[in-house]
PDB file of C-alpha atoms in Angstrom:
ATOM      1  CA  MET I   7      16.675   9.288  11.116  1.00 49.00           C
ATOM      2  CA  ARG I   8      16.096   5.554  11.656  1.00 46.00           C
ATOM      3  CA  THR I   9      14.393   6.319  14.981  1.00 47.00           C
ATOM      4  CA  ALA I  10      12.183   8.847  13.248  1.00 46.00           C
ATOM      5  CA  LEU I  11      11.275   6.336  10.574  1.00 48.00           C
ATOM      6  CA  ARG I  12      10.397   3.708  13.148  1.00 43.00           C
ATOM      7  CA  THR I  13       8.246   6.257  14.966  1.00 45.00           C
ATOM      8  CA  SER I  14       6.543   6.989  11.652  1.00 45.00           C
ATOM      9  CA  ALA I  15       5.799   3.354  10.986  1.00 45.00           C
ATOM     10  CA  VAL I  16       4.338   2.798  14.434  1.00 39.00           C
ATOM     11  CA  THR I  17       2.273   5.968  14.284  1.00 41.00           C
ATOM     12  CA  VAL I  18       0.923   5.167  10.855  1.00 43.00           C
ATOM     13  CA  ALA I  19       0.142   1.649  11.975  1.00 39.00           C
ATOM     14  CA  LEU I  20      -1.871   2.963  14.879  1.00 35.00           C
ATOM     15  CA  ALA I  21      -3.674   5.332  12.545  1.00 41.00           C
ATOM     16  CA  GLY I  22      -4.491   2.506  10.152  1.00 39.00           C
ATOM     17  CA  ALA I  23      -2.775   4.175   7.215  1.00 38.00           C
ATOM     18  CA  MET I  24      -0.568   1.309   6.171  1.00 38.00           C
ATOM     19  CA  LEU I  25      -1.952  -1.843   7.710  1.00 38.00           C
ATOM     20  CA  LEU I  26      -3.731  -4.627   5.927  1.00 39.00           C
ATOM     21  CA  PRO I  27      -6.236  -6.610   8.022  1.00 41.00           C
ATOM     22  CA  ALA I  28      -4.520  -8.312  10.943  1.00 38.00           C
ATOM     23  CA  ALA I  29      -5.445 -11.945  11.385  1.00 37.00           C
ATOM     24  CA  GLY I  30      -6.451 -11.662  15.007  1.00 35.00           C
ATOM     25  CA  ALA I  31      -8.894  -8.826  14.329  1.00 35.00           C
ATOM     26  CA  ALA I  32     -10.115  -9.758  10.886  1.00 34.00           C
ATOM     27  CA  PHE I  33     -10.850 -13.389  11.609  1.00 31.00           C
ATOM     28  CA  ALA I  34     -12.180 -13.340  15.175  1.00 34.00           C
ATOM     29  CA  ALA I  35     -15.450 -15.233  15.628  1.00 34.00           C
ATOM     30  CA  PRO I  36     -18.499 -13.069  16.445  1.00 35.00           C
ATOM     31  CA  ALA I  37     -19.537 -12.941  20.078  1.00 37.00           C
ATOM     32  CA  ALA I  38     -22.398 -15.158  21.220  1.00 36.00           C
ATOM     33  CA  ASN I  39     -25.866 -13.684  21.383  1.00 36.00           C
ATOM     34  CA  PRO I  40     -26.115 -12.143  24.882  1.00 36.00           C
ATOM     35  CA  GLN I  41     -29.815 -13.016  24.980  1.00 37.00           C
ATOM     36  CA  SER I  42     -29.064 -16.717  24.559  1.00 36.00           C
ATOM     37  CA  ALA I  43     -25.910 -17.589  26.446  1.00 39.00           C
ATOM     38  CA  SER I  44     -26.421 -21.298  25.833  1.00 40.00           C
ATOM     39  CA  ALA I  45     -26.554 -20.897  22.042  1.00 41.00           C
ATOM     40  CA  PRO I  46     -23.248 -21.661  20.281  1.00 43.00           C
ATOM     41  CA  ALA I  47     -21.408 -18.739  18.715  1.00 39.00           C
ATOM     42  CA  PRO I  48     -21.559 -18.749  14.896  1.00 44.00           C
ATOM     43  CA  ALA I  49     -18.339 -19.824  13.200  1.00 46.00           C
ATOM     44  CA  SER I  50     -16.227 -17.093  11.636  1.00 54.00           C
ATOM     45  CA  ASP I  51     -16.249 -16.890   7.834  1.00 67.00           C
ATOM     46  CA  ASN I  52     -12.724 -16.887   6.420  1.00 78.00           C
ATOM     47  CA  SER I  53     -13.794 -17.450   2.823  1.00 85.00           C
ATOM     48  CA  ARG I  54     -12.805 -13.905   1.782  1.00 87.00           C
ATOM     49  CA  TYR I  55      -9.199 -14.630   2.777  1.00 90.00           C
ATOM     50  CA  GLU I  56      -8.801 -18.306   1.947  1.00 93.00           C
ATOM     51  CA  GLY I  57      -6.907 -19.525  -1.084  1.00 95.00           C
ATOM     52  CA  GLU I  58      -4.049 -21.706  -2.232  1.00 96.00           C
ATOM     53  CA  PRO I  59      -1.133 -21.329   0.234  1.00 97.00           C
ATOM     54  CA  VAL I  60       2.410 -21.835  -1.079  1.00 97.00           C
ATOM     55  CA  SER I  61       5.648 -21.396   0.836  1.00 97.00           C
ATOM     56  CA  ILE I  62       7.884 -18.739  -0.762  1.00 97.00           C
ATOM     57  CA  GLY I  63      10.739 -18.836   1.753  1.00 95.00           C
ATOM     58  CA  GLU I  64      11.894 -16.603   4.607  1.00 95.00           C
ATOM     59  CA  GLY I  65       9.052 -17.887   6.780  1.00 96.00           C
ATOM     60  CA  LEU I  66       6.436 -16.482   4.393  1.00 97.00           C
ATOM     61  CA  VAL I  67       3.437 -18.038   2.657  1.00 97.00           C
ATOM     62  CA  ALA I  68       1.654 -16.577  -0.362  1.00 98.00           C
ATOM     63  CA  VAL I  69      -2.091 -17.251  -0.293  1.00 97.00           C
ATOM     64  CA  LEU I  70      -3.096 -17.181  -3.975  1.00 98.00           C
ATOM     65  CA  ARG I  71      -6.654 -16.212  -4.949  1.00 97.00           C
ATOM     66  CA  ASN I  72      -8.407 -15.291  -8.187  1.00 96.00           C
ATOM     67  CA  ARG I  73     -12.102 -14.799  -7.548  1.00 93.00           C
ATOM     68  CA  ALA I  74     -14.628 -11.991  -7.898  1.00 89.00           C
ATOM     69  CA  GLU I  75     -12.150  -9.488  -6.411  1.00 90.00           C
ATOM     70  CA  GLY I  76      -9.606 -10.328  -9.117  1.00 92.00           C
ATOM     71  CA  PRO I  77      -6.149 -11.873  -8.611  1.00 95.00           C
ATOM     72  CA  GLU I  78      -4.667 -11.487  -5.139  1.00 96.00           C
ATOM     73  CA  ALA I  79      -1.556 -12.774  -3.404  1.00 97.00           C
ATOM     74  CA  TRP I  80      -1.787 -12.337   0.367  1.00 97.00           C
ATOM     75  CA  ILE I  81       1.706 -12.585   1.842  1.00 97.00           C
ATOM     76  CA  ARG I  82       1.535 -13.935   5.394  1.00 97.00           C
ATOM     77  CA  GLU I  83       4.217 -14.623   7.983  1.00 96.00           C
ATOM     78  CA  VAL I  84       3.956 -18.222   9.211  1.00 95.00           C
ATOM     79  CA  GLY I  85       7.470 -19.101  10.418  1.00 93.00           C
ATOM     80  CA  PRO I  86      10.211 -21.320   8.970  1.00 92.00           C
ATOM     81  CA  ARG I  87       8.603 -24.637  10.004  1.00 94.00           C
ATOM     82  CA  TRP I  88       5.380 -24.169   8.082  1.00 95.00           C
ATOM     83  CA  LYS I  89       4.346 -27.043   5.801  1.00 94.00           C
ATOM     84  CA  PRO I  90       1.311 -27.667   3.557  1.00 93.00           C
ATOM     85  CA  GLY I  91      -1.748 -28.406   5.663  1.00 93.00           C
ATOM     86  CA  ASP I  92      -0.677 -26.110   8.511  1.00 94.00           C
ATOM     87  CA  ASP I  93      -2.692 -23.032   9.396  1.00 93.00           C
ATOM     88  CA  TYR I  94      -1.882 -19.997   7.276  1.00 94.00           C
ATOM     89  CA  MET I  95      -4.382 -17.493   8.684  1.00 92.00           C
ATOM     90  CA  VAL I  96      -1.735 -15.490  10.512  1.00 91.00           C
ATOM     91  CA  ARG I  97      -0.147 -12.048  10.251  1.00 93.00           C
ATOM     92  CA  VAL I  98      -0.463 -10.277   6.906  1.00 95.00           C
ATOM     93  CA  VAL I  99       2.770  -8.768   5.606  1.00 94.00           C
ATOM     94  CA  THR I 100       1.457  -7.322   2.335  1.00 93.00           C
ATOM     95  CA  LYS I 101      -1.096  -7.960  -0.388  1.00 94.00           C
ATOM     96  CA  LEU I 102      -0.536  -7.841  -4.142  1.00 94.00           C
ATOM     97  CA  ASP I 103      -3.341  -7.260  -6.640  1.00 91.00           C
ATOM     98  CA  ARG I 104      -3.997  -5.434  -9.911  1.00 86.00           C
ATOM     99  CA  ALA I 105      -3.881  -2.054  -8.186  1.00 80.00           C
ATOM    100  CA  LEU I 106      -0.585  -2.746  -6.377  1.00 84.00           C
ATOM    101  CA  PRO I 107       1.276  -5.613  -8.058  1.00 87.00           C
ATOM    102  CA  HIS I 108       4.717  -5.118  -6.490  1.00 88.00           C
ATOM    103  CA  ASP I 109       6.215  -5.018  -3.013  1.00 89.00           C
ATOM    104  CA  ARG I 110       9.134  -6.391  -1.010  1.00 89.00           C
ATOM    105  CA  ALA I 111       9.324  -8.408   2.182  1.00 91.00           C
ATOM    106  CA  LYS I 112      12.201  -9.961   4.125  1.00 92.00           C
ATOM    107  CA  GLY I 113      14.646  -9.417   1.285  1.00 91.00           C
ATOM    108  CA  LEU I 114      12.303 -10.926  -1.330  1.00 94.00           C
ATOM    109  CA  ASP I 115      11.077  -8.993  -4.340  1.00 91.00           C
ATOM    110  CA  LEU I 116       7.406  -9.847  -4.965  1.00 94.00           C
ATOM    111  CA  GLU I 117       5.628  -9.122  -8.243  1.00 92.00           C
ATOM    112  CA  LEU I 118       2.218 -10.138  -9.530  1.00 93.00           C
ATOM    113  CA  THR I 119       2.901 -10.475 -13.266  1.00 91.00           C
ATOM    114  CA  LYS I 120       0.330 -10.768 -16.066  1.00 90.00           C
ATOM    115  CA  ALA I 121      -2.065  -9.201 -13.583  1.00 87.00           C
ATOM    116  CA  ALA I 122      -4.609  -8.217 -16.229  1.00 86.00           C
ATOM    117  CA  SER I 123      -4.718 -11.683 -17.780  1.00 90.00           C
ATOM    118  CA  ALA I 124      -6.858 -14.659 -16.778  1.00 93.00           C
ATOM    119  CA  ARG I 125      -3.766 -16.496 -15.505  1.00 94.00           C
ATOM    120  CA  PRO I 126      -1.577 -14.182 -13.385  1.00 95.00           C
ATOM    121  CA  VAL I 127       1.714 -15.394 -11.929  1.00 96.00           C
ATOM    122  CA  LEU I 128       3.447 -14.435  -8.693  1.00 97.00           C
ATOM    123  CA  VAL I 129       7.205 -14.079  -9.240  1.00 96.00           C
ATOM    124  CA  VAL I 130       9.412 -14.145  -6.131  1.00 96.00           C
ATOM    125  CA  THR I 131      13.030 -13.021  -6.559  1.00 95.00           C
ATOM    126  CA  ALA I 132      15.555 -13.659  -3.790  1.00 93.00           C
ATOM    127  CA  ALA I 133      18.497 -11.440  -2.888  1.00 88.00           C
ATOM    128  CA  ASP I 134      20.857 -13.605  -4.960  1.00 90.00           C
ATOM    129  CA  GLY I 135      18.784 -12.975  -8.095  1.00 89.00           C
ATOM    130  CA  SER I 136      17.179 -16.422  -8.263  1.00 93.00           C
ATOM    131  CA  ALA I 137      13.456 -16.332  -9.062  1.00 94.00           C
ATOM    132  CA  LYS I 138      10.543 -18.713  -8.655  1.00 97.00           C
ATOM    133  CA  SER I 139       7.099 -18.484 -10.251  1.00 97.00           C
ATOM    134  CA  TYR I 140       3.789 -19.411  -8.630  1.00 98.00           C
ATOM    135  CA  PRO I 141       0.764 -19.440 -10.989  1.00 97.00           C
ATOM    136  CA  LEU I 142      -2.500 -18.190  -9.515  1.00 97.00           C
ATOM    137  CA  PRO I 143      -5.774 -20.028 -10.141  1.00 95.00           C
ATOM    138  CA  ALA I 144      -7.378 -19.136 -13.469  1.00 93.00           C
ATOM    139  CA  GLY I 145      -9.907 -16.312 -13.379  1.00 93.00           C
ATOM    140  CA  GLU I 146     -11.495 -13.583 -15.458  1.00 91.00           C
ATOM    141  CA  ALA I 147      -9.217 -11.343 -17.489  1.00 89.00           C
ATOM    142  CA  GLY I 148      -9.416  -7.659 -16.689  1.00 84.00           C
ATOM    143  CA  LYS I 149      -8.105  -4.416 -18.094  1.00 79.00           C
ATOM    144  CA  ASP I 150      -4.759  -3.313 -16.722  1.00 78.00           C
ATOM    145  CA  CYS I 151      -5.337   0.293 -15.726  1.00 83.00           C
ATOM    146  CA  ARG I 152      -2.319   0.733 -13.507  1.00 83.00           C
ATOM    147  CA  ALA I 153       0.850   2.696 -14.220  1.00 88.00           C
ATOM    148  CA  GLY I 154       4.125   2.352 -12.372  1.00 87.00           C
ATOM    149  CA  PRO I 155       6.172   1.795 -10.452  1.00 88.00           C
ATOM    150  CA  VAL I 156       8.078   5.034 -10.886  1.00 92.00           C
ATOM    151  CA  GLY I 157      11.069   5.035  -8.553  1.00 93.00           C
ATOM    152  CA  GLN I 158      12.122   8.164  -6.695  1.00 94.00           C
ATOM    153  CA  GLU I 159      15.156   8.636  -4.424  1.00 93.00           C
ATOM    154  CA  MET I 160      14.305  10.843  -1.453  1.00 92.00           C
ATOM    155  CA  GLY I 161      17.699  11.155   0.246  1.00 89.00           C
ATOM    156  CA  ALA I 162      18.700  10.065   3.754  1.00 87.00           C
ATOM    157  CA  GLY I 163      18.656   6.417   2.618  1.00 87.00           C
ATOM    158  CA  MET I 164      14.988   6.556   1.652  1.00 89.00           C
ATOM    159  CA  SER I 165      13.183   5.907  -1.615  1.00 92.00           C
ATOM    160  CA  ALA I 166       9.644   5.757  -2.934  1.00 94.00           C
ATOM    161  CA  GLU I 167       7.677   3.964  -5.622  1.00 93.00           C
ATOM    162  CA  LEU I 168       4.756   5.783  -7.239  1.00 95.00           C
ATOM    163  CA  TYR I 169       1.723   4.026  -8.728  1.00 93.00           C
ATOM    164  CA  VAL I 170      -1.557   5.010 -10.323  1.00 92.00           C
ATOM    165  CA  SER I 171      -4.578   2.744 -10.754  1.00 88.00           C
ATOM    166  CA  GLU I 172      -8.330   3.097 -11.050  1.00 86.00           C
ATOM    167  CA  LEU I 173      -8.293   3.476  -7.239  1.00 86.00           C
ATOM    168  CA  GLY I 174      -6.037   6.530  -7.450  1.00 91.00           C
ATOM    169  CA  SER I 175      -2.463   7.417  -6.585  1.00 93.00           C
ATOM    170  CA  LYS I 176      -0.388   5.312  -4.206  1.00 94.00           C
ATOM    171  CA  VAL I 177       3.143   5.572  -2.773  1.00 95.00           C
ATOM    172  CA  LEU I 178       5.286   2.902  -1.151  1.00 93.00           C
ATOM    173  CA  LEU I 179       8.050   4.223   1.118  1.00 93.00           C
ATOM    174  CA  PHE I 180      11.251   2.237   1.609  1.00 90.00           C
ATOM    175  CA  GLU I 181      14.195   2.588   3.979  1.00 87.00           C
ATOM    176  CA  ALA I 182      17.605   1.303   2.924  1.00 79.00           C
ATOM    177  CA  GLY I 183      18.923  -1.635   4.935  1.00 71.00           C
ATOM    178  CA  ASP I 184      15.502  -2.628   6.243  1.00 60.00           C
ATOM    179  CA  GLY I 185      15.139  -5.939   4.434  1.00 61.00           C
ATOM    180  CA  GLY I 186      13.478  -4.279   1.472  1.00 64.00           C
ATOM    181  CA  ARG I 187       9.953  -4.162   2.857  1.00 68.00           C
ATOM    182  CA  SER I 188       7.980  -0.957   2.493  1.00 78.00           C
ATOM    183  CA  PHE I 189       7.443   0.590   5.930  1.00 83.00           C
ATOM    184  CA  ALA I 190       4.560   2.885   4.952  1.00 90.00           C
ATOM    185  CA  ARG I 191       1.978   3.400   2.225  1.00 91.00           C
ATOM    186  CA  LEU I 192       0.244   6.585   1.196  1.00 95.00           C
ATOM    187  CA  ASP I 193      -2.932   6.753  -0.877  1.00 93.00           C
ATOM    188  CA  ARG I 194      -6.044   8.881  -1.441  1.00 92.00           C
ATOM    189  CA  THR I 195      -7.471   7.928   1.946  1.00 90.00           C
ATOM    190  CA  HIS I 196      -4.233   8.461   3.899  1.00 94.00           C
ATOM    191  CA  PRO I 197      -2.161  10.865   1.778  1.00 96.00           C
ATOM    192  CA  SER I 198       0.383  11.983   4.377  1.00 96.00           C
ATOM    193  CA  LEU I 199       2.590  10.739   7.177  1.00 95.00           C
ATOM    194  CA  PRO I 200       1.839  12.318  10.569  1.00 92.00           C
ATOM    195  CA  GLU I 201       3.891  15.248  11.801  1.00 87.00           C
ATOM    196  CA  SER I 202       5.441  13.001  14.452  1.00 88.00           C
ATOM    197  CA  ALA I 203       7.324  11.153  11.694  1.00 87.00           C
ATOM    198  CA  GLY I 204      10.004  13.830  11.703  1.00 86.00           C
ATOM    199  CA  PHE I 205      10.070  14.194   7.908  1.00 90.00           C
ATOM    200  CA  VAL I 206       7.664  15.057   5.113  1.00 93.00           C
ATOM    201  CA  ALA I 207       6.068  12.537   2.758  1.00 96.00           C
ATOM    202  CA  ARG I 208       2.672  13.332   1.283  1.00 96.00           C
ATOM    203  CA  ILE I 209       0.457  13.192  -1.780  1.00 97.00           C
ATOM    204  CA  VAL I 210      -0.705  16.659  -2.750  1.00 96.00           C
ATOM    205  CA  ASN I 211      -4.092  16.841  -4.506  1.00 95.00           C
ATOM    206  CA  PRO I 212      -4.628  13.081  -3.970  1.00 94.00           C
ATOM    207  CA  SER I 213      -8.098  12.985  -5.572  1.00 93.00           C
ATOM    208  CA  GLY I 214      -7.324  15.484  -8.306  1.00 92.00           C
ATOM    209  CA  ALA I 215      -6.419  15.013 -11.949  1.00 90.00           C
ATOM    210  CA  ARG I 216      -2.721  15.754 -11.349  1.00 91.00           C
ATOM    211  CA  PRO I 217      -1.553  14.476  -7.937  1.00 94.00           C
ATOM    212  CA  VAL I 218       2.018  15.221  -6.868  1.00 96.00           C
ATOM    213  CA  PHE I 219       4.275  13.443  -4.385  1.00 97.00           C
ATOM    214  CA  GLU I 220       6.189  15.764  -2.047  1.00 96.00           C
ATOM    215  CA  TRP I 221       8.954  14.896   0.406  1.00 95.00           C
ATOM    216  CA  LYS I 222      11.552  16.491   2.635  1.00 93.00           C
ATOM    217  CA  THR I 223      13.898  14.245   4.594  1.00 89.00           C
ATOM    218  CA  GLN I 224      16.842  16.398   5.691  1.00 76.00           C
ATOM    219  CA  GLY I 225      15.126  19.079   7.746  1.00 61.00           C
ATOM    220  CA  GLY I 226      16.392  22.590   8.130  1.00 57.00           C
ATOM    221  CA  ASN I 227      16.066  24.829   5.079  1.00 60.00           C
ATOM    222  CA  ASP I 228      16.403  22.064   2.495  1.00 70.00           C
ATOM    223  CA  THR I 229      14.009  22.339  -0.383  1.00 83.00           C
ATOM    224  CA  VAL I 230      10.935  20.133  -0.743  1.00 90.00           C
ATOM    225  CA  GLY I 231      11.185  17.528  -3.497  1.00 94.00           C
ATOM    226  CA  ARG I 232       8.255  17.157  -5.881  1.00 95.00           C
ATOM    227  CA  VAL I 233       7.441  14.663  -8.619  1.00 96.00           C
ATOM    228  CA  ALA I 234       4.242  14.050 -10.579  1.00 95.00           C
ATOM    229  CA  PHE I 235       2.520  10.678 -10.710  1.00 95.00           C
ATOM    230  CA  PRO I 236       2.373   8.767 -13.983  1.00 92.00           C
ATOM    231  CA  ALA I 237      -0.678   9.325 -16.198  1.00 90.00           C
ATOM    232  CA  PHE I 238      -3.461   6.798 -16.591  1.00 87.00           C
ATOM    233  CA  PRO I 239      -2.923   4.329 -19.446  1.00 85.00           C
ATOM    234  CA  GLU I 240      -4.848   5.099 -22.615  1.00 85.00           C
ATOM    235  CA  GLY I 241      -8.507   4.152 -22.314  1.00 84.00           C
ATOM    236  CA  CYS I 242      -8.360   4.037 -18.505  1.00 86.00           C
ATOM    237  CA  GLY I 243      -9.613   6.359 -15.840  1.00 86.00           C
ATOM    238  CA  PRO I 244     -10.307   6.530 -12.116  1.00 87.00           C
ATOM    239  CA  SER I 245     -13.204   4.852 -10.349  1.00 85.00           C
ATOM    240  CA  TYR I 246     -13.941   8.178  -8.620  1.00 88.00           C
ATOM    241  CA  VAL I 247     -14.726  11.743  -9.663  1.00 90.00           C
ATOM    242  CA  PHE I 248     -11.739  14.062  -9.751  1.00 90.00           C
ATOM    243  CA  THR I 249     -11.855  16.589  -6.915  1.00 89.00           C
ATOM    244  CA  ASP I 250      -9.016  19.084  -6.892  1.00 84.00           C
ATOM    245  CA  ASP I 251      -7.835  20.483  -3.595  1.00 77.00           C
ATOM    246  CA  LYS I 252      -8.814  24.074  -3.065  1.00 67.00           C
ATOM    247  CA  PRO I 253      -5.783  26.365  -2.883  1.00 59.00           C
ATOM    248  CA  VAL I 254      -5.103  27.866   0.496  1.00 50.00           C
ATOM    249  CA  THR I 255      -5.763  31.586   0.387  1.00 50.00           C
ATOM    250  CA  LYS I 256      -4.139  33.825   2.917  1.00 51.00           C
ATOM    251  CA  PRO I 257      -6.199  36.692   4.352  1.00 51.00           C
ATOM    252  CA  THR I 258      -5.104  40.027   2.998  1.00 53.00           C
ATOM    253  CA  THR I 259      -4.786  43.181   5.067  1.00 55.00           C
ATOM    254  CA  PRO I 260      -6.952  45.934   3.603  1.00 57.00           C
ATOM    255  CA  ALA I 261      -5.066  48.953   2.351  1.00 53.00           C
ATOM    256  CA  PRO I 262      -5.264  51.984   4.672  1.00 56.00           C
ATOM    257  CA  THR I 263      -7.785  54.574   3.608  1.00 56.00           C
ATOM    258  CA  ALA I 264      -6.459  57.972   2.657  1.00 54.00           C
ATOM    259  CA  THR I 265      -6.945  60.772   5.175  1.00 54.00           C
ATOM    260  CA  PRO I 266      -8.924  63.612   3.572  1.00 53.00           C
ATOM    261  CA  ALA I 267      -7.096  66.904   3.300  1.00 54.00           C
ATOM    262  CA  ARG I 268      -8.219  69.719   5.603  1.00 52.00           C
TER     263      ARG I 268
END
């Protein structure tokens, strides 16, 4: 099963279903104008990803932002020797925001608390239960329209966390003994793992009013597990129009016509 899960993660990564922007691709400088080879290439603009970097342990840095996009904590892998002033524009591990305020990485539990307030706080809890808080810069308060996480055991050492926000339904998939980091994410845009994963994990009716998470991890004739997503908080709704999946209709064989009596 572990091999299948690894295959799933790699396949999903190649499909773009679970990756956040990679530093090398997202921050590469534009190519020089081919019509003017002597002109210098324009500098890349990293302002969308810059913020206040703080070391949170395990070779990770949290880049804290609270601008027009709302509060964000970009968790980046920088190595154990990183110190303030060093470059932090390296590999993204995960990103926390109002739509997805919780994740895990390298044995650390990461939660963006008070996410709807003007002064959110990143709380990092280590495996021994000790926690540290990192206040984000002050920003504009917003309405908290997320619900979750709702935990769901899937069997075979796997679990899921279900969320709902104004962006729709989202699932984080976890594998036991993997350092706690989610290895795949499902959402409205990428609602299912590929068939090559070797097991089933999908959001049914992802853009509808009542999405459902389905899974099947054991193979064979085992039943498919199903659980509904939490409802939107009172006064909240999606940022998209509900579109229910059309049910699959199987073609029917017309009944044989009666042979007239002679």
